[in-house]
Amino acid sequence: MKNRIIQGAAELFTRFGYAKVRMEEISERLGISKKTIYNHFASKETLFNSMIETMVERISSEMERITDDLSIPFPEKLNRILEHAYHEIGMKDSAFFKDLNRYHEGLDSRPIVLLRESTLDVITKLIQQAEEEGIIAVSIPRQRLAQVFQNIVEGVTSQKHREESAVSRVQVLKDSVKITLEGILTPRGRDLLTDSVLKPVIPLEG
């Protein structure tokens, strides 16, 4: 029942935002009483945070699966991880993220921090793998580079919610990753880039 409540609440929260969803609406959608919901969750805030934690676990699990897949080259892994994060986070209705920003200080920030930290950990692990394989040469700390890629996803996400554009946000994400990689890849890493979906339009030198 607890997972069913989280799933039903997630459908409403991600569509209408935290502020506009009432516990009565969640109970009506699920066909259960509010008392049943409160038996599992002390408040709407508790339910919301549980939903975020479930989202974090799902996103992290998929990103770890991609990272550990030895058949995927580094550039493609990075692209898949960032696209996954974007589709899981960035494609939610804008009301969801407006409320996250508006009510973030008033809500338990732990799930939001968990989401960022989880994404950062996976990207940092991937960067370490690529360094050890001689695919990239990084002159800054791994975690700082990971933050660069994380900021790319968050930047594209916030841009989507600020304005409409004919330019595909996924394409902007791909271009941002490609431009960054072209600056840190070794010759071996560039060979892998050429064979991936991020292959450069202009041949790379060196």
PDB file of N, CA and C in Angstrom, residues 96-200:
ATOM      1  N   PHE A  96       6.148  21.386 -10.987  1.00  0.00           N
ATOM      2  CA  PHE A  96       6.862  20.555 -10.012  1.00  0.00           C
ATOM      3  C   PHE A  96       8.150  21.237  -9.573  1.00  0.00           C
ATOM      4  N   PHE A  97       8.901  21.761 -10.543  1.00  0.00           N
ATOM      5  CA  PHE A  97      10.183  22.383 -10.221  1.00  0.00           C
ATOM      6  C   PHE A  97      10.035  23.795  -9.681  1.00  0.00           C
ATOM      7  N   LYS A  98       8.998  24.483 -10.109  1.00  0.00           N
ATOM      8  CA  LYS A  98       8.746  25.805  -9.530  1.00  0.00           C
ATOM      9  C   LYS A  98       8.466  25.679  -8.043  1.00  0.00           C
ATOM     10  N   ASP A  99       7.695  24.655  -7.693  1.00  0.00           N
ATOM     11  CA  ASP A  99       7.389  24.441  -6.281  1.00  0.00           C
ATOM     12  C   ASP A  99       8.605  23.960  -5.505  1.00  0.00           C
ATOM     13  N   LEU A 100       9.462  23.162  -6.152  1.00  0.00           N
ATOM     14  CA  LEU A 100      10.689  22.739  -5.480  1.00  0.00           C
ATOM     15  C   LEU A 100      11.517  23.954  -5.100  1.00  0.00           C
ATOM     16  N   ASN A 101      11.631  24.901  -6.016  1.00  0.00           N
ATOM     17  CA  ASN A 101      12.402  26.112  -5.737  1.00  0.00           C
ATOM     18  C   ASN A 101      11.704  26.993  -4.707  1.00  0.00           C
ATOM     19  N   ARG A 102      10.379  27.106  -4.822  1.00  0.00           N
ATOM     20  CA  ARG A 102       9.621  27.999  -3.957  1.00  0.00           C
ATOM     21  C   ARG A 102       9.530  27.491  -2.527  1.00  0.00           C
ATOM     22  N   TYR A 103       9.336  26.179  -2.385  1.00  0.00           N
ATOM     23  CA  TYR A 103       9.108  25.608  -1.055  1.00  0.00           C
ATOM     24  C   TYR A 103      10.307  24.823  -0.528  1.00  0.00           C
ATOM     25  N   HIS A 104      11.395  24.840  -1.299  1.00  0.00           N
ATOM     26  CA  HIS A 104      12.554  24.028  -0.918  1.00  0.00           C
ATOM     27  C   HIS A 104      13.043  24.342   0.489  1.00  0.00           C
ATOM     28  N   GLU A 105      13.132  25.622   0.829  1.00  0.00           N
ATOM     29  CA  GLU A 105      13.636  26.001   2.148  1.00  0.00           C
ATOM     30  C   GLU A 105      12.700  25.550   3.257  1.00  0.00           C
ATOM     31  N   GLY A 106      11.406  25.454   2.938  1.00  0.00           N
ATOM     32  CA  GLY A 106      10.451  25.054   3.956  1.00  0.00           C
ATOM     33  C   GLY A 106      10.310  23.546   4.090  1.00  0.00           C
ATOM     34  N   LEU A 107      10.793  22.820   3.078  1.00  0.00           N
ATOM     35  CA  LEU A 107      10.701  21.362   3.104  1.00  0.00           C
ATOM     36  C   LEU A 107      12.006  20.754   3.591  1.00  0.00           C
ATOM     37  N   ASP A 108      11.932  19.492   3.926  1.00  0.00           N
ATOM     38  CA  ASP A 108      13.141  18.752   4.291  1.00  0.00           C
ATOM     39  C   ASP A 108      14.024  18.684   3.048  1.00  0.00           C
ATOM     40  N   SER A 109      15.203  19.279   3.114  1.00  0.00           N
ATOM     41  CA  SER A 109      16.061  19.374   1.936  1.00  0.00           C
ATOM     42  C   SER A 109      16.834  18.085   1.664  1.00  0.00           C
ATOM     43  N   ARG A 110      16.800  17.126   2.577  1.00  0.00           N
ATOM     44  CA  ARG A 110      17.608  15.913   2.436  1.00  0.00           C
ATOM     45  C   ARG A 110      17.368  15.164   1.118  1.00  0.00           C
ATOM     46  N   PRO A 111      16.115  14.923   0.697  1.00  0.00           N
ATOM     47  CA  PRO A 111      15.915  14.202  -0.559  1.00  0.00           C
ATOM     48  C   PRO A 111      16.485  14.948  -1.765  1.00  0.00           C
ATOM     49  N   ILE A 112      16.363  16.290  -1.780  1.00  0.00           N
ATOM     50  CA  ILE A 112      16.887  17.061  -2.900  1.00  0.00           C
ATOM     51  C   ILE A 112      18.405  16.966  -2.928  1.00  0.00           C
ATOM     52  N   VAL A 113      19.024  17.081  -1.766  1.00  0.00           N
ATOM     53  CA  VAL A 113      20.477  16.957  -1.661  1.00  0.00           C
ATOM     54  C   VAL A 113      20.899  15.555  -2.083  1.00  0.00           C
ATOM     55  N   LEU A 114      20.111  14.555  -1.683  1.00  0.00           N
ATOM     56  CA  LEU A 114      20.392  13.168  -2.022  1.00  0.00           C
ATOM     57  C   LEU A 114      20.401  12.966  -3.530  1.00  0.00           C
ATOM     58  N   LEU A 115      19.464  13.594  -4.214  1.00  0.00           N
ATOM     59  CA  LEU A 115      19.371  13.484  -5.664  1.00  0.00           C
ATOM     60  C   LEU A 115      20.619  14.048  -6.330  1.00  0.00           C
ATOM     61  N   ARG A 116      21.045  15.215  -5.888  1.00  0.00           N
ATOM     62  CA  ARG A 116      22.241  15.847  -6.461  1.00  0.00           C
ATOM     63  C   ARG A 116      23.503  15.037  -6.146  1.00  0.00           C
ATOM     64  N   GLU A 117      23.611  14.586  -4.909  1.00  0.00           N
ATOM     65  CA  GLU A 117      24.795  13.843  -4.497  1.00  0.00           C
ATOM     66  C   GLU A 117      24.888  12.501  -5.226  1.00  0.00           C
ATOM     67  N   SER A 118      23.756  11.851  -5.409  1.00  0.00           N
ATOM     68  CA  SER A 118      23.739  10.568  -6.096  1.00  0.00           C
ATOM     69  C   SER A 118      24.211  10.711  -7.537  1.00  0.00           C
ATOM     70  N   THR A 119      23.691  11.717  -8.232  1.00  0.00           N
ATOM     71  CA  THR A 119      24.094  11.973  -9.612  1.00  0.00           C
ATOM     72  C   THR A 119      25.575  12.297  -9.673  1.00  0.00           C
ATOM     73  N   LEU A 120      26.030  13.113  -8.752  1.00  0.00           N
ATOM     74  CA  LEU A 120      27.434  13.523  -8.710  1.00  0.00           C
ATOM     75  C   LEU A 120      28.350  12.332  -8.466  1.00  0.00           C
ATOM     76  N   ASP A 121      27.957  11.437  -7.571  1.00  0.00           N
ATOM     77  CA  ASP A 121      28.768  10.251  -7.252  1.00  0.00           C
ATOM     78  C   ASP A 121      28.934   9.343  -8.469  1.00  0.00           C
ATOM     79  N   VAL A 122      27.843   9.146  -9.203  1.00  0.00           N
ATOM     80  CA  VAL A 122      27.886   8.266 -10.375  1.00  0.00           C
ATOM     81  C   VAL A 122      28.782   8.864 -11.456  1.00  0.00           C
ATOM     82  N   ILE A 123      28.643  10.164 -11.716  1.00  0.00           N
ATOM     83  CA  ILE A 123      29.461  10.804 -12.746  1.00  0.00           C
ATOM     84  C   ILE A 123      30.928  10.803 -12.339  1.00  0.00           C
ATOM     85  N   THR A 124      31.208  11.047 -11.053  1.00  0.00           N
ATOM     86  CA  THR A 124      32.591  11.025 -10.558  1.00  0.00           C
ATOM     87  C   THR A 124      33.203   9.635 -10.747  1.00  0.00           C
ATOM     88  N   LYS A 125      32.430   8.593 -10.463  1.00  0.00           N
ATOM     89  CA  LYS A 125      32.894   7.213 -10.646  1.00  0.00           C
ATOM     90  C   LYS A 125      33.211   6.952 -12.112  1.00  0.00           C
ATOM     91  N   LEU A 126      32.360   7.439 -12.990  1.00  0.00           N
ATOM     92  CA  LEU A 126      32.571   7.241 -14.427  1.00  0.00           C
ATOM     93  C   LEU A 126      33.842   7.960 -14.891  1.00  0.00           C
ATOM     94  N   ILE A 127      34.051   9.171 -14.389  1.00  0.00           N
ATOM     95  CA  ILE A 127      35.253   9.938 -14.741  1.00  0.00           C
ATOM     96  C   ILE A 127      36.511   9.212 -14.271  1.00  0.00           C
ATOM     97  N   GLN A 128      36.462   8.645 -13.072  1.00  0.00           N
ATOM     98  CA  GLN A 128      37.603   7.892 -12.545  1.00  0.00           C
ATOM     99  C   GLN A 128      37.912   6.687 -13.435  1.00  0.00           C
ATOM    100  N   GLN A 129      36.865   5.983 -13.866  1.00  0.00           N
ATOM    101  CA  GLN A 129      37.055   4.841 -14.758  1.00  0.00           C
ATOM    102  C   GLN A 129      37.746   5.267 -16.046  1.00  0.00           C
ATOM    103  N   ALA A 130      37.281   6.374 -16.614  1.00  0.00           N
ATOM    104  CA  ALA A 130      37.834   6.855 -17.883  1.00  0.00           C
ATOM    105  C   ALA A 130      39.289   7.291 -17.723  1.00  0.00           C
ATOM    106  N   GLU A 131      39.616   7.924 -16.580  1.00  0.00           N
ATOM    107  CA  GLU A 131      41.003   8.309 -16.315  1.00  0.00           C
ATOM    108  C   GLU A 131      41.898   7.076 -16.230  1.00  0.00           C
ATOM    109  N   GLU A 132      41.446   6.069 -15.488  1.00  0.00           N
ATOM    110  CA  GLU A 132      42.244   4.857 -15.287  1.00  0.00           C
ATOM    111  C   GLU A 132      42.449   4.089 -16.590  1.00  0.00           C
ATOM    112  N   GLU A 133      41.504   4.234 -17.526  1.00  0.00           N
ATOM    113  CA  GLU A 133      41.616   3.564 -18.823  1.00  0.00           C
ATOM    114  C   GLU A 133      42.385   4.400 -19.830  1.00  0.00           C
ATOM    115  N   GLY A 134      42.801   5.608 -19.420  1.00  0.00           N
ATOM    116  CA  GLY A 134      43.564   6.473 -20.318  1.00  0.00           C
ATOM    117  C   GLY A 134      42.747   7.127 -21.400  1.00  0.00           C
ATOM    118  N   ILE A 135      41.449   7.272 -21.159  1.00  0.00           N
ATOM    119  CA  ILE A 135      40.556   7.847 -22.169  1.00  0.00           C
ATOM    120  C   ILE A 135      40.478   9.366 -22.048  1.00  0.00           C
ATOM    121  N   ILE A 136      40.577   9.884 -20.820  1.00  0.00           N
ATOM    122  CA  ILE A 136      40.547  11.325 -20.606  1.00  0.00           C
ATOM    123  C   ILE A 136      41.743  11.740 -19.750  1.00  0.00           C
ATOM    124  N   ALA A 137      42.118  13.001 -19.910  1.00  0.00           N
ATOM    125  CA  ALA A 137      43.172  13.594 -19.081  1.00  0.00           C
ATOM    126  C   ALA A 137      42.560  14.811 -18.415  1.00  0.00           C
ATOM    127  N   VAL A 138      42.421  14.760 -17.100  1.00  0.00           N
ATOM    128  CA  VAL A 138      41.723  15.818 -16.372  1.00  0.00           C
ATOM    129  C   VAL A 138      42.710  16.620 -15.531  1.00  0.00           C
ATOM    130  N   SER A 139      42.685  17.936 -15.695  1.00  0.00           N
ATOM    131  CA  SER A 139      43.606  18.797 -14.956  1.00  0.00           C
ATOM    132  C   SER A 139      42.946  19.430 -13.736  1.00  0.00           C
ATOM    133  N   ILE A 140      41.675  19.086 -13.498  1.00  0.00           N
ATOM    134  CA  ILE A 140      40.968  19.579 -12.318  1.00  0.00           C
ATOM    135  C   ILE A 140      40.457  18.376 -11.538  1.00  0.00           C
ATOM    136  N   PRO A 141      40.115  18.549 -10.251  1.00  0.00           N
ATOM    137  CA  PRO A 141      39.604  17.412  -9.467  1.00  0.00           C
ATOM    138  C   PRO A 141      38.399  16.750 -10.127  1.00  0.00           C
ATOM    139  N   ARG A 142      38.307  15.427 -10.002  1.00  0.00           N
ATOM    140  CA  ARG A 142      37.225  14.682 -10.641  1.00  0.00           C
ATOM    141  C   ARG A 142      35.856  15.199 -10.242  1.00  0.00           C
ATOM    142  N   GLN A 143      35.694  15.471  -8.941  1.00  0.00           N
ATOM    143  CA  GLN A 143      34.369  15.886  -8.480  1.00  0.00           C
ATOM    144  C   GLN A 143      33.972  17.233  -9.078  1.00  0.00           C
ATOM    145  N   ARG A 144      34.967  18.104  -9.284  1.00  0.00           N
ATOM    146  CA  ARG A 144      34.652  19.400  -9.888  1.00  0.00           C
ATOM    147  C   ARG A 144      34.217  19.221 -11.340  1.00  0.00           C
ATOM    148  N   LEU A 145      34.882  18.324 -12.058  1.00  0.00           N
ATOM    149  CA  LEU A 145      34.482  18.038 -13.437  1.00  0.00           C
ATOM    150  C   LEU A 145      33.090  17.414 -13.458  1.00  0.00           C
ATOM    151  N   ALA A 146      32.822  16.528 -12.496  1.00  0.00           N
ATOM    152  CA  ALA A 146      31.494  15.924 -12.398  1.00  0.00           C
ATOM    153  C   ALA A 146      30.434  16.997 -12.184  1.00  0.00           C
ATOM    154  N   GLN A 147      30.770  18.013 -11.396  1.00  0.00           N
ATOM    155  CA  GLN A 147      29.829  19.108 -11.157  1.00  0.00           C
ATOM    156  C   GLN A 147      29.557  19.888 -12.435  1.00  0.00           C
ATOM    157  N   VAL A 148      30.576  19.974 -13.302  1.00  0.00           N
ATOM    158  CA  VAL A 148      30.381  20.652 -14.589  1.00  0.00           C
ATOM    159  C   VAL A 148      29.287  19.942 -15.387  1.00  0.00           C
ATOM    160  N   PHE A 149      29.387  18.615 -15.460  1.00  0.00           N
ATOM    161  CA  PHE A 149      28.387  17.845 -16.214  1.00  0.00           C
ATOM    162  C   PHE A 149      27.019  17.894 -15.530  1.00  0.00           C
ATOM    163  N   GLN A 150      27.010  17.859 -14.213  1.00  0.00           N
ATOM    164  CA  GLN A 150      25.749  17.966 -13.485  1.00  0.00           C
ATOM    165  C   GLN A 150      25.095  19.322 -13.747  1.00  0.00           C
ATOM    166  N   ASN A 151      25.907  20.363 -13.773  1.00  0.00           N
ATOM    167  CA  ASN A 151      25.379  21.706 -14.031  1.00  0.00           C
ATOM    168  C   ASN A 151      24.824  21.833 -15.445  1.00  0.00           C
ATOM    169  N   ILE A 152      25.391  21.080 -16.380  1.00  0.00           N
ATOM    170  CA  ILE A 152      24.870  21.085 -17.750  1.00  0.00           C
ATOM    171  C   ILE A 152      23.422  20.592 -17.751  1.00  0.00           C
ATOM    172  N   VAL A 153      23.172  19.490 -17.048  1.00  0.00           N
ATOM    173  CA  VAL A 153      21.804  18.937 -16.977  1.00  0.00           C
ATOM    174  C   VAL A 153      20.865  19.930 -16.313  1.00  0.00           C
ATOM    175  N   GLU A 154      21.286  20.487 -15.184  1.00  0.00           N
ATOM    176  CA  GLU A 154      20.428  21.419 -14.460  1.00  0.00           C
ATOM    177  C   GLU A 154      20.197  22.699 -15.266  1.00  0.00           C
ATOM    178  N   GLY A 155      21.225  23.116 -16.014  1.00  0.00           N
ATOM    179  CA  GLY A 155      21.084  24.318 -16.836  1.00  0.00           C
ATOM    180  C   GLY A 155      20.093  24.124 -17.959  1.00  0.00           C
ATOM    181  N   VAL A 156      20.188  22.985 -18.644  1.00  0.00           N
ATOM    182  CA  VAL A 156      19.248  22.675 -19.731  1.00  0.00           C
ATOM    183  C   VAL A 156      17.832  22.536 -19.180  1.00  0.00           C
ATOM    184  N   THR A 157      17.722  21.926 -18.000  1.00  0.00           N
ATOM    185  CA  THR A 157      16.416  21.762 -17.362  1.00  0.00           C
ATOM    186  C   THR A 157      15.781  23.106 -17.047  1.00  0.00           C
ATOM    187  N   SER A 158      16.549  24.003 -16.421  1.00  0.00           N
ATOM    188  CA  SER A 158      15.998  25.305 -16.051  1.00  0.00           C
ATOM    189  C   SER A 158      15.685  26.138 -17.284  1.00  0.00           C
ATOM    190  N   GLN A 159      16.464  25.978 -18.349  1.00  0.00           N
ATOM    191  CA  GLN A 159      16.200  26.698 -19.591  1.00  0.00           C
ATOM    192  C   GLN A 159      14.886  26.252 -20.200  1.00  0.00           C
ATOM    193  N   LYS A 160      14.626  24.949 -20.127  1.00  0.00           N
ATOM    194  CA  LYS A 160      13.370  24.411 -20.661  1.00  0.00           C
ATOM    195  C   LYS A 160      12.176  25.032 -19.962  1.00  0.00           C
ATOM    196  N   HIS A 161      12.300  25.243 -18.655  1.00  0.00           N
ATOM    197  CA  HIS A 161      11.166  25.737 -17.891  1.00  0.00           C
ATOM    198  C   HIS A 161      11.031  27.253 -17.934  1.00  0.00           C
ATOM    199  N   ARG A 162      12.054  27.928 -18.468  1.00  0.00           N
ATOM    200  CA  ARG A 162      11.966  29.390 -18.582  1.00  0.00           C
ATOM    201  C   ARG A 162      11.318  29.816 -19.888  1.00  0.00           C
ATOM    202  N   GLU A 163      11.595  29.055 -20.935  1.00  0.00           N
ATOM    203  CA  GLU A 163      11.112  29.499 -22.236  1.00  0.00           C
ATOM    204  C   GLU A 163      10.937  28.325 -23.185  1.00  0.00           C
ATOM    205  N   GLU A 164      10.105  28.526 -24.196  1.00  0.00           N
ATOM    206  CA  GLU A 164       9.918  27.513 -25.217  1.00  0.00           C
ATOM    207  C   GLU A 164      10.861  27.828 -26.377  1.00  0.00           C
ATOM    208  N   SER A 165      11.356  26.800 -27.021  1.00  0.00           N
ATOM    209  CA  SER A 165      12.281  26.994 -28.126  1.00  0.00           C
ATOM    210  C   SER A 165      12.133  25.847 -29.105  1.00  0.00           C
ATOM    211  N   ALA A 166      12.439  26.128 -30.385  1.00  0.00           N
ATOM    212  CA  ALA A 166      12.377  25.087 -31.402  1.00  0.00           C
ATOM    213  C   ALA A 166      13.566  24.137 -31.280  1.00  0.00           C
ATOM    214  N   VAL A 167      14.596  24.556 -30.554  1.00  0.00           N
ATOM    215  CA  VAL A 167      15.793  23.736 -30.381  1.00  0.00           C
ATOM    216  C   VAL A 167      15.516  22.628 -29.372  1.00  0.00           C
ATOM    217  N   SER A 168      15.852  21.401 -29.753  1.00  0.00           N
ATOM    218  CA  SER A 168      15.661  20.267 -28.860  1.00  0.00           C
ATOM    219  C   SER A 168      16.572  20.390 -27.649  1.00  0.00           C
ATOM    220  N   ARG A 169      16.002  20.263 -26.434  1.00  0.00           N
ATOM    221  CA  ARG A 169      16.817  20.345 -25.216  1.00  0.00           C
ATOM    222  C   ARG A 169      17.794  19.179 -25.140  1.00  0.00           C
ATOM    223  N   VAL A 170      17.372  18.017 -25.650  1.00  0.00           N
ATOM    224  CA  VAL A 170      18.267  16.868 -25.654  1.00  0.00           C
ATOM    225  C   VAL A 170      19.464  17.150 -26.556  1.00  0.00           C
ATOM    226  N   GLN A 171      19.231  17.817 -27.684  1.00  0.00           N
ATOM    227  CA  GLN A 171      20.331  18.156 -28.580  1.00  0.00           C
ATOM    228  C   GLN A 171      21.274  19.167 -27.927  1.00  0.00           C
ATOM    229  N   VAL A 172      20.713  20.126 -27.200  1.00  0.00           N
ATOM    230  CA  VAL A 172      21.546  21.075 -26.460  1.00  0.00           C
ATOM    231  C   VAL A 172      22.406  20.331 -25.445  1.00  0.00           C
ATOM    232  N   LEU A 173      21.819  19.341 -24.795  1.00  0.00           N
ATOM    233  CA  LEU A 173      22.553  18.522 -23.828  1.00  0.00           C
ATOM    234  C   LEU A 173      23.695  17.786 -24.511  1.00  0.00           C
ATOM    235  N   LYS A 174      23.417  17.158 -25.648  1.00  0.00           N
ATOM    236  CA  LYS A 174      24.443  16.433 -26.390  1.00  0.00           C
ATOM    237  C   LYS A 174      25.572  17.376 -26.820  1.00  0.00           C
ATOM    238  N   ASP A 175      25.209  18.544 -27.349  1.00  0.00           N
ATOM    239  CA  ASP A 175      26.213  19.503 -27.813  1.00  0.00           C
ATOM    240  C   ASP A 175      27.097  19.972 -26.662  1.00  0.00           C
ATOM    241  N   SER A 176      26.489  20.208 -25.508  1.00  0.00           N
ATOM    242  CA  SER A 176      27.247  20.668 -24.337  1.00  0.00           C
ATOM    243  C   SER A 176      28.254  19.621 -23.891  1.00  0.00           C
ATOM    244  N   VAL A 177      27.812  18.367 -23.868  1.00  0.00           N
ATOM    245  CA  VAL A 177      28.706  17.273 -23.481  1.00  0.00           C
ATOM    246  C   VAL A 177      29.835  17.125 -24.496  1.00  0.00           C
ATOM    247  N   LYS A 178      29.502  17.180 -25.773  1.00  0.00           N
ATOM    248  CA  LYS A 178      30.499  17.021 -26.833  1.00  0.00           C
ATOM    249  C   LYS A 178      31.574  18.100 -26.755  1.00  0.00           C
ATOM    250  N   ILE A 179      31.141  19.349 -26.577  1.00  0.00           N
ATOM    251  CA  ILE A 179      32.083  20.462 -26.493  1.00  0.00           C
ATOM    252  C   ILE A 179      33.025  20.293 -25.311  1.00  0.00           C
ATOM    253  N   THR A 180      32.463  19.846 -24.173  1.00  0.00           N
ATOM    254  CA  THR A 180      33.295  19.638 -22.980  1.00  0.00           C
ATOM    255  C   THR A 180      34.282  18.495 -23.194  1.00  0.00           C
ATOM    256  N   LEU A 181      33.824  17.397 -23.774  1.00  0.00           N
ATOM    257  CA  LEU A 181      34.687  16.243 -23.986  1.00  0.00           C
ATOM    258  C   LEU A 181      35.825  16.547 -24.949  1.00  0.00           C
ATOM    259  N   GLU A 182      35.563  17.341 -25.951  1.00  0.00           N
ATOM    260  CA  GLU A 182      36.602  17.644 -26.922  1.00  0.00           C
ATOM    261  C   GLU A 182      37.791  18.350 -26.274  1.00  0.00           C
ATOM    262  N   GLY A 183      37.560  18.942 -25.102  1.00  0.00           N
ATOM    263  CA  GLY A 183      38.632  19.636 -24.410  1.00  0.00           C
ATOM    264  C   GLY A 183      39.414  18.770 -23.443  1.00  0.00           C
ATOM    265  N   ILE A 184      38.913  17.563 -23.088  1.00  0.00           N
ATOM    266  CA  ILE A 184      39.597  16.751 -22.082  1.00  0.00           C
ATOM    267  C   ILE A 184      40.004  15.368 -22.580  1.00  0.00           C
ATOM    268  N   LEU A 185      39.533  14.963 -23.747  1.00  0.00           N
ATOM    269  CA  LEU A 185      39.835  13.621 -24.227  1.00  0.00           C
ATOM    270  C   LEU A 185      41.274  13.485 -24.728  1.00  0.00           C
ATOM    271  N   THR A 186      41.865  12.343 -24.464  1.00  0.00           N
ATOM    272  CA  THR A 186      43.158  11.991 -25.036  1.00  0.00           C
ATOM    273  C   THR A 186      42.900  11.495 -26.460  1.00  0.00           C
ATOM    274  N   PRO A 187      43.979  11.288 -27.265  1.00  0.00           N
ATOM    275  CA  PRO A 187      43.755  10.743 -28.618  1.00  0.00           C
ATOM    276  C   PRO A 187      42.933   9.457 -28.614  1.00  0.00           C
ATOM    277  N   ARG A 188      43.174   8.567 -27.625  1.00  0.00           N
ATOM    278  CA  ARG A 188      42.406   7.331 -27.538  1.00  0.00           C
ATOM    279  C   ARG A 188      40.937   7.628 -27.241  1.00  0.00           C
ATOM    280  N   GLY A 189      40.721   8.567 -26.330  1.00  0.00           N
ATOM    281  CA  GLY A 189      39.359   8.947 -25.997  1.00  0.00           C
ATOM    282  C   GLY A 189      38.644   9.581 -27.167  1.00  0.00           C
ATOM    283  N   ARG A 190      39.387  10.331 -27.982  1.00  0.00           N
ATOM    284  CA  ARG A 190      38.782  10.973 -29.148  1.00  0.00           C
ATOM    285  C   ARG A 190      38.371   9.945 -30.195  1.00  0.00           C
ATOM    286  N   ASP A 191      39.126   8.856 -30.283  1.00  0.00           N
ATOM    287  CA  ASP A 191      38.744   7.788 -31.201  1.00  0.00           C
ATOM    288  C   ASP A 191      37.392   7.203 -30.795  1.00  0.00           C
ATOM    289  N   LEU A 192      37.192   7.032 -29.494  1.00  0.00           N
ATOM    290  CA  LEU A 192      35.911   6.514 -28.993  1.00  0.00           C
ATOM    291  C   LEU A 192      34.793   7.515 -29.249  1.00  0.00           C
ATOM    292  N   LEU A 193      35.111   8.793 -29.090  1.00  0.00           N
ATOM    293  CA  LEU A 193      34.109   9.835 -29.324  1.00  0.00           C
ATOM    294  C   LEU A 193      33.651   9.812 -30.773  1.00  0.00           C
ATOM    295  N   THR A 194      34.586   9.614 -31.683  1.00  0.00           N
ATOM    296  CA  THR A 194      34.262   9.588 -33.109  1.00  0.00           C
ATOM    297  C   THR A 194      33.290   8.463 -33.442  1.00  0.00           C
ATOM    298  N   ASP A 195      33.374   7.354 -32.675  1.00  0.00           N
ATOM    299  CA  ASP A 195      32.500   6.204 -32.936  1.00  0.00           C
ATOM    300  C   ASP A 195      31.185   6.257 -32.164  1.00  0.00           C
ATOM    301  N   SER A 196      30.966   7.300 -31.385  1.00  0.00           N
ATOM    302  CA  SER A 196      29.768   7.368 -30.557  1.00  0.00           C
ATOM    303  C   SER A 196      28.734   8.297 -31.162  1.00  0.00           C
ATOM    304  N   VAL A 197      27.572   8.402 -30.503  1.00  0.00           N
ATOM    305  CA  VAL A 197      26.510   9.287 -30.978  1.00  0.00           C
ATOM    306  C   VAL A 197      26.914  10.743 -30.833  1.00  0.00           C
ATOM    307  N   LEU A 198      27.987  10.999 -30.099  1.00  0.00           N
ATOM    308  CA  LEU A 198      28.461  12.369 -29.892  1.00  0.00           C
ATOM    309  C   LEU A 198      29.550  12.751 -30.885  1.00  0.00           C
ATOM    310  N   LYS A 199      29.728  11.955 -31.955  1.00  0.00           N
ATOM    311  CA  LYS A 199      30.816  12.193 -32.890  1.00  0.00           C
ATOM    312  C   LYS A 199      30.799  13.643 -33.379  1.00  0.00           C
ATOM    313  N   PRO A 200      31.992  14.273 -33.422  1.00  0.00           N
ATOM    314  CA  PRO A 200      32.076  15.685 -33.791  1.00  0.00           C
ATOM    315  C   PRO A 200      31.724  15.932 -35.248  1.00  0.00           C
TER     316      PRO A 200
END
